[in-house]
Amino acid sequence: MGFLPLLRIRMSIALLRATALELAILAGHLLLYPSGIAPERHVPGRRAPEPAPVAASEDGASVLPAQGPPCPPAVLLHGFVDNRSVFVLLRRSLTRPGGRHVESLNYSPLTCDIRAAAELLGRHVEEICVRTGHQRVDIVGHSLGGLIARYYVQRLGGDRRVRTLVTLGTPHSGTGVAPLASAHPIVRQMRPGSAVIEELRQPAPGCRTRFVSFWSDLDQLMVPLETARLEHPDLIVRNVRVSGIGHLALPVHPTVATSIREELESTGAEAESSGAASVA
């Protein structure tokens, strides 16, 4: 058997496995979906711990605290016709290591405009900063959620508040999947060449947010697959290729969750560098 036929067989097997996993995740998510319809409840007056103060030694030199300041809050934003229940496993992964404050936001399934959703996200982020005492947040957006968050960062001045934006299977250049779904206005905005997609292509000089875009080589909702890669000359971007899983698996797969946590915990020069990576 030649190389190309063998490669096609392996790709077909991988696609079948990914499809089976997608169906299993969909079934589980349908069971969890009702639990995520209501918005999260927050304890009034609860604030995240303040960063440890920097002391001075007798010779006047600064003495760094034993532990660094806590990570900024992480905000999770779901995809089209979904809700916060999709992030049950990811939330647990992000919260566990150092007690990071994590919130999952819902936007209405009746939302018809990415711009309006981005403005609402901005108001939520401001409220979270006031409530937790942090100046900035990290955002993880799945699919449409990543596009909403990107619009907030690039077009509405959200880079002032967002340290890192992680997108999972987000159609940064628009997707051509499911033409019949274009009856919904927000689906039309996710098409290649839409007004929103063209706005996001415009220059964004001085953008302070770091972007990390996870894209899957078996994501059947991204047409073409590379549309989930973020390519923009003015943005600090790290594209991470994920192999062997589909669209629905991106926010629940443990390997992806570990990679997201590592990306959000990265600081210093590493956080300021751009590049590409892959996740098996």
Tab-separated table of C-alpha atoms in Angstrom:
chain	number	residue	atom	x	y	z
A	1	MET	CA	0.000	0.000	0.000
A	2	GLY	CA	1.358	3.414	-0.970
A	3	PHE	CA	1.943	6.352	1.345
A	4	LEU	CA	-1.017	8.464	0.200
A	5	PRO	CA	-3.679	5.719	0.575
A	6	LEU	CA	-2.293	4.864	4.002
A	7	LEU	CA	-2.388	8.532	4.999
A	8	ARG	CA	-6.018	8.786	3.877
A	9	ILE	CA	-6.950	5.720	5.940
A	10	ARG	CA	-5.270	7.166	9.033
A	11	MET	CA	-7.012	10.495	8.531
A	12	SER	CA	-10.366	8.746	8.113
A	13	ILE	CA	-9.858	6.777	11.329
A	14	ALA	CA	-8.870	9.948	13.188
A	15	LEU	CA	-11.951	11.719	11.834
A	16	LEU	CA	-14.213	8.851	12.899
A	17	ARG	CA	-12.727	8.914	16.398
A	18	ALA	CA	-13.092	12.680	16.613
A	19	THR	CA	-16.701	12.474	15.402
A	20	ALA	CA	-17.529	9.796	17.970
A	21	LEU	CA	-15.985	11.955	20.690
A	22	GLU	CA	-17.959	14.981	19.465
A	23	LEU	CA	-21.230	13.016	19.686
A	24	ALA	CA	-20.395	11.811	23.205
A	25	ILE	CA	-19.545	15.351	24.316
A	26	LEU	CA	-22.731	16.685	22.734
A	27	ALA	CA	-24.827	14.110	24.606
A	28	GLY	CA	-23.175	14.981	27.899
A	29	HIS	CA	-23.482	18.690	27.269
A	30	LEU	CA	-27.201	18.407	26.541
A	31	LEU	CA	-27.620	16.922	30.019
A	32	LEU	CA	-25.624	19.762	31.605
A	33	TYR	CA	-27.154	22.539	29.497
A	34	PRO	CA	-30.116	23.330	31.833
A	35	SER	CA	-27.696	23.891	34.735
A	36	GLY	CA	-26.022	26.736	32.855
A	37	ILE	CA	-29.073	28.699	31.747
A	38	ALA	CA	-29.222	30.921	34.831
A	39	PRO	CA	-26.384	33.439	35.297
A	40	GLU	CA	-23.819	32.903	38.021
A	41	ARG	CA	-24.496	34.248	41.487
A	42	HIS	CA	-21.800	36.309	43.183
A	43	VAL	CA	-21.302	37.075	46.852
A	44	PRO	CA	-21.711	40.866	47.353
A	45	GLY	CA	-18.572	42.582	48.544
A	46	ARG	CA	-16.310	39.607	47.930
A	47	ARG	CA	-12.912	40.692	46.609
A	48	ALA	CA	-9.889	38.792	45.414
A	49	PRO	CA	-6.805	38.915	47.674
A	50	GLU	CA	-4.688	42.001	47.171
A	51	PRO	CA	-1.122	41.618	45.841
A	52	ALA	CA	1.482	41.278	48.563
A	53	PRO	CA	3.188	44.607	49.310
A	54	VAL	CA	6.805	45.174	48.388
A	55	ALA	CA	8.920	45.783	51.477
A	56	ALA	CA	12.240	47.604	51.728
A	57	SER	CA	15.390	46.324	53.426
A	58	GLU	CA	17.589	48.409	55.707
A	59	ASP	CA	19.818	49.433	52.789
A	60	GLY	CA	16.785	50.672	50.864
A	61	ALA	CA	16.664	47.831	48.347
A	62	SER	CA	13.310	46.356	47.458
A	63	VAL	CA	12.494	42.948	48.898
A	64	LEU	CA	10.128	40.919	46.769
A	65	PRO	CA	7.374	38.971	48.523
A	66	ALA	CA	7.753	35.213	48.812
A	67	GLN	CA	4.859	34.737	46.401
A	68	GLY	CA	3.918	36.868	43.407
A	69	PRO	CA	0.592	38.669	43.104
A	70	PRO	CA	-2.431	36.471	42.335
A	71	CYS	CA	-3.333	35.876	38.722
A	72	PRO	CA	-6.027	38.134	37.289
A	73	PRO	CA	-9.579	36.762	37.111
A	74	ALA	CA	-10.399	34.491	34.189
A	75	VAL	CA	-13.625	35.152	32.281
A	76	LEU	CA	-15.111	32.311	30.211
A	77	LEU	CA	-17.368	33.126	27.250
A	78	HIS	CA	-19.336	30.397	25.464
A	79	GLY	CA	-20.186	29.934	21.789
A	80	PHE	CA	-23.309	30.228	19.641
A	81	VAL	CA	-26.593	28.950	21.242
A	82	ASP	CA	-24.598	27.633	24.192
A	83	ASN	CA	-24.208	28.684	27.841
A	84	ARG	CA	-21.716	28.603	30.699
A	85	SER	CA	-22.257	24.862	31.356
A	86	VAL	CA	-19.785	24.085	28.552
A	87	PHE	CA	-16.953	25.270	30.826
A	88	VAL	CA	-17.561	22.996	33.836
A	89	LEU	CA	-14.325	21.029	33.341
A	90	LEU	CA	-12.199	23.947	32.139
A	91	ARG	CA	-13.301	26.057	35.073
A	92	ARG	CA	-12.220	23.349	37.500
A	93	SER	CA	-8.815	23.135	35.801
A	94	LEU	CA	-8.238	26.905	35.932
A	95	THR	CA	-9.406	27.273	39.533
A	96	ARG	CA	-7.513	24.391	41.085
A	97	PRO	CA	-3.813	25.444	40.952
A	98	GLY	CA	-3.745	28.744	42.848
A	99	GLY	CA	-7.321	29.634	43.669
A	100	ARG	CA	-7.679	31.846	40.589
A	101	HIS	CA	-10.993	33.693	40.456
A	102	VAL	CA	-12.998	32.329	37.477
A	103	GLU	CA	-16.351	33.512	36.141
A	104	SER	CA	-18.466	32.173	33.275
A	105	LEU	CA	-20.665	34.692	31.499
A	106	ASN	CA	-23.849	34.032	29.555
A	107	TYR	CA	-25.060	36.123	26.676
A	108	SER	CA	-28.571	35.682	25.316
A	109	PRO	CA	-29.140	33.057	22.576
A	110	LEU	CA	-31.271	35.779	20.975
A	111	THR	CA	-28.206	38.014	20.560
A	112	CYS	CA	-28.150	39.193	16.946
A	113	ASP	CA	-25.082	41.432	16.834
A	114	ILE	CA	-21.456	40.732	17.774
A	115	ARG	CA	-20.872	44.430	18.419
A	116	ALA	CA	-23.709	44.634	20.967
A	117	ALA	CA	-22.503	41.460	22.667
A	118	ALA	CA	-18.984	42.932	22.854
A	119	GLU	CA	-20.312	46.087	24.521
A	120	LEU	CA	-22.142	43.950	27.083
A	121	LEU	CA	-18.955	41.969	27.700
A	122	GLY	CA	-17.128	45.235	28.341
A	123	ARG	CA	-19.645	46.204	31.023
A	124	HIS	CA	-19.268	42.781	32.643
A	125	VAL	CA	-15.474	43.097	32.656
A	126	GLU	CA	-15.635	46.532	34.295
A	127	GLU	CA	-17.954	45.163	36.988
A	128	ILE	CA	-15.647	42.187	37.598
A	129	CYS	CA	-12.624	44.466	37.968
A	130	VAL	CA	-14.451	46.644	40.490
A	131	ARG	CA	-15.722	43.641	42.441
A	132	THR	CA	-12.414	41.731	42.554
A	133	GLY	CA	-10.018	44.667	42.871
A	134	HIS	CA	-8.020	43.678	39.766
A	135	GLN	CA	-7.146	46.045	36.941
A	136	ARG	CA	-7.113	43.407	34.206
A	137	VAL	CA	-8.649	40.037	33.385
A	138	ASP	CA	-7.915	37.064	31.155
A	139	ILE	CA	-10.652	35.844	28.793
A	140	VAL	CA	-11.206	32.399	27.278
A	141	GLY	CA	-13.736	32.404	24.441
A	142	HIS	CA	-15.066	29.344	22.631
A	143	SER	CA	-16.078	29.770	18.978
A	144	LEU	CA	-18.340	32.843	18.705
A	145	GLY	CA	-17.358	33.803	22.250
A	146	GLY	CA	-13.781	34.323	21.091
A	147	LEU	CA	-14.945	36.567	18.260
A	148	ILE	CA	-17.050	38.667	20.640
A	149	ALA	CA	-14.107	39.036	23.010
A	150	ARG	CA	-11.745	39.913	20.166
A	151	TYR	CA	-14.102	42.647	18.956
A	152	TYR	CA	-14.206	44.064	22.497
A	153	VAL	CA	-10.406	44.062	22.714
A	154	GLN	CA	-9.664	45.416	19.230
A	155	ARG	CA	-12.542	47.759	18.522
A	156	LEU	CA	-13.876	48.893	21.909
A	157	GLY	CA	-10.666	49.563	23.840
A	158	GLY	CA	-10.826	46.311	25.767
A	159	ASP	CA	-7.050	45.862	25.543
A	160	ARG	CA	-6.919	48.215	28.520
A	161	ARG	CA	-8.627	45.530	30.621
A	162	VAL	CA	-7.733	42.210	28.962
A	163	ARG	CA	-4.251	40.839	29.607
A	164	THR	CA	-4.614	37.607	27.598
A	165	LEU	CA	-7.387	36.463	25.258
A	166	VAL	CA	-7.511	32.733	24.532
A	167	THR	CA	-9.761	31.669	21.658
A	168	LEU	CA	-10.899	28.084	21.030
A	169	GLY	CA	-12.088	27.250	17.537
A	170	THR	CA	-12.954	30.862	16.747
A	171	PRO	CA	-13.614	31.814	13.086
A	172	HIS	CA	-11.200	34.752	12.999
A	173	SER	CA	-11.429	35.030	9.220
A	174	GLY	CA	-15.029	33.830	9.001
A	175	THR	CA	-16.371	30.330	8.355
A	176	GLY	CA	-18.328	29.042	5.380
A	177	VAL	CA	-19.961	26.109	7.192
A	178	ALA	CA	-23.766	25.505	7.186
A	179	PRO	CA	-24.997	28.100	4.650
A	180	LEU	CA	-28.635	27.479	5.702
A	181	ALA	CA	-27.843	28.849	9.179
A	182	SER	CA	-27.182	32.261	7.632
A	183	ALA	CA	-30.799	33.175	8.338
A	184	HIS	CA	-29.543	34.149	11.805
A	185	PRO	CA	-27.936	37.633	11.753
A	186	ILE	CA	-25.048	36.696	14.026
A	187	VAL	CA	-24.193	33.708	11.806
A	188	ARG	CA	-24.010	36.068	8.842
A	189	GLN	CA	-21.525	38.164	10.820
A	190	MET	CA	-19.324	35.067	11.129
A	191	ARG	CA	-19.143	34.641	7.357
A	192	PRO	CA	-15.958	35.501	5.440
A	193	GLY	CA	-16.093	39.089	4.232
A	194	SER	CA	-18.796	40.233	6.673
A	195	ALA	CA	-18.621	43.789	8.008
A	196	VAL	CA	-17.510	42.530	11.429
A	197	ILE	CA	-14.739	40.323	10.009
A	198	GLU	CA	-13.529	43.236	7.875
A	199	GLU	CA	-13.497	45.536	10.926
A	200	LEU	CA	-11.261	43.046	12.714
A	201	ARG	CA	-8.844	43.107	9.772
A	202	GLN	CA	-8.274	46.827	10.251
A	203	PRO	CA	-5.081	48.116	11.908
A	204	ALA	CA	-4.845	47.788	15.683
A	205	PRO	CA	-1.594	49.590	16.563
A	206	GLY	CA	-0.518	49.449	20.187
A	207	CYS	CA	-2.954	46.712	21.190
A	208	ARG	CA	-1.831	45.582	24.655
A	209	THR	CA	-3.637	42.231	24.803
A	210	ARG	CA	-1.806	38.979	24.125
A	211	PHE	CA	-3.760	36.508	21.965
A	212	VAL	CA	-3.546	32.713	22.052
A	213	SER	CA	-5.590	30.933	19.384
A	214	PHE	CA	-6.233	27.188	19.671
A	215	TRP	CA	-7.337	25.614	16.395
A	216	SER	CA	-8.050	21.975	15.579
A	217	ASP	CA	-7.098	20.065	12.446
A	218	LEU	CA	-10.419	18.163	12.695
A	219	ASP	CA	-12.756	21.078	13.445
A	220	GLN	CA	-15.608	20.551	10.995
A	221	LEU	CA	-17.251	23.877	11.867
A	222	MET	CA	-14.269	25.878	10.672
A	223	VAL	CA	-14.243	26.151	6.859
A	224	PRO	CA	-11.434	26.362	5.993
A	225	LEU	CA	-9.673	24.929	9.069
A	226	GLU	CA	-7.078	27.726	9.093
A	227	THR	CA	-9.760	30.340	9.718
A	228	ALA	CA	-9.390	29.544	13.423
A	229	ARG	CA	-5.789	30.774	13.269
A	230	LEU	CA	-5.426	34.429	14.166
A	231	GLU	CA	-3.286	36.327	11.686
A	232	HIS	CA	-2.917	40.085	12.209
A	233	PRO	CA	0.270	42.147	11.865
A	234	ASP	CA	-0.500	44.418	14.832
A	235	LEU	CA	-1.378	41.743	17.385
A	236	ILE	CA	0.796	39.664	19.713
A	237	VAL	CA	-0.415	36.200	18.721
A	238	ARG	CA	0.452	32.593	19.509
A	239	ASN	CA	-1.401	30.019	17.378
A	240	VAL	CA	-1.663	26.525	18.884
A	241	ARG	CA	-2.635	23.594	16.671
A	242	VAL	CA	-4.636	20.824	18.354
A	243	SER	CA	-4.676	17.377	16.739
A	244	GLY	CA	-7.302	14.659	16.818
A	245	ILE	CA	-10.323	16.419	18.315
A	246	GLY	CA	-13.228	18.431	16.969
A	247	HIS	CA	-14.960	21.717	17.727
A	248	LEU	CA	-16.985	20.690	20.773
A	249	ALA	CA	-14.023	18.991	22.436
A	250	LEU	CA	-11.867	22.127	22.576
A	251	PRO	CA	-13.326	23.549	25.840
A	252	VAL	CA	-13.520	20.150	27.598
A	253	HIS	CA	-10.427	18.188	26.556
A	254	PRO	CA	-7.978	17.825	29.503
A	255	THR	CA	-4.866	18.353	27.355
A	256	VAL	CA	-6.282	21.597	25.971
A	257	ALA	CA	-7.302	22.700	29.467
A	258	THR	CA	-3.756	22.143	30.722
A	259	SER	CA	-2.356	24.138	27.803
A	260	ILE	CA	-4.784	26.995	28.459
A	261	ARG	CA	-3.790	27.095	32.121
A	262	GLU	CA	-0.105	27.172	31.197
A	263	GLU	CA	-0.683	29.986	28.697
A	264	LEU	CA	-2.528	32.081	31.285
A	265	GLU	CA	0.176	31.482	33.876
A	266	SER	CA	3.004	32.495	31.552
A	267	THR	CA	4.549	35.890	32.303
A	268	GLY	CA	7.459	38.120	31.362
A	269	ALA	CA	9.304	37.731	28.084
A	270	GLU	CA	7.511	34.491	27.221
A	271	ALA	CA	4.129	36.224	27.421
A	272	GLU	CA	5.356	38.947	25.091
A	273	SER	CA	6.655	36.619	22.382
A	274	SER	CA	4.623	35.488	19.385
A	275	GLY	CA	4.832	32.172	17.618
A	276	ALA	CA	3.148	28.887	16.869
A	277	ALA	CA	2.833	25.615	18.735
A	278	SER	CA	0.926	22.367	18.654
A	279	VAL	CA	-0.917	20.122	21.088
A	280	ALA	CA	-1.117	16.398	20.403
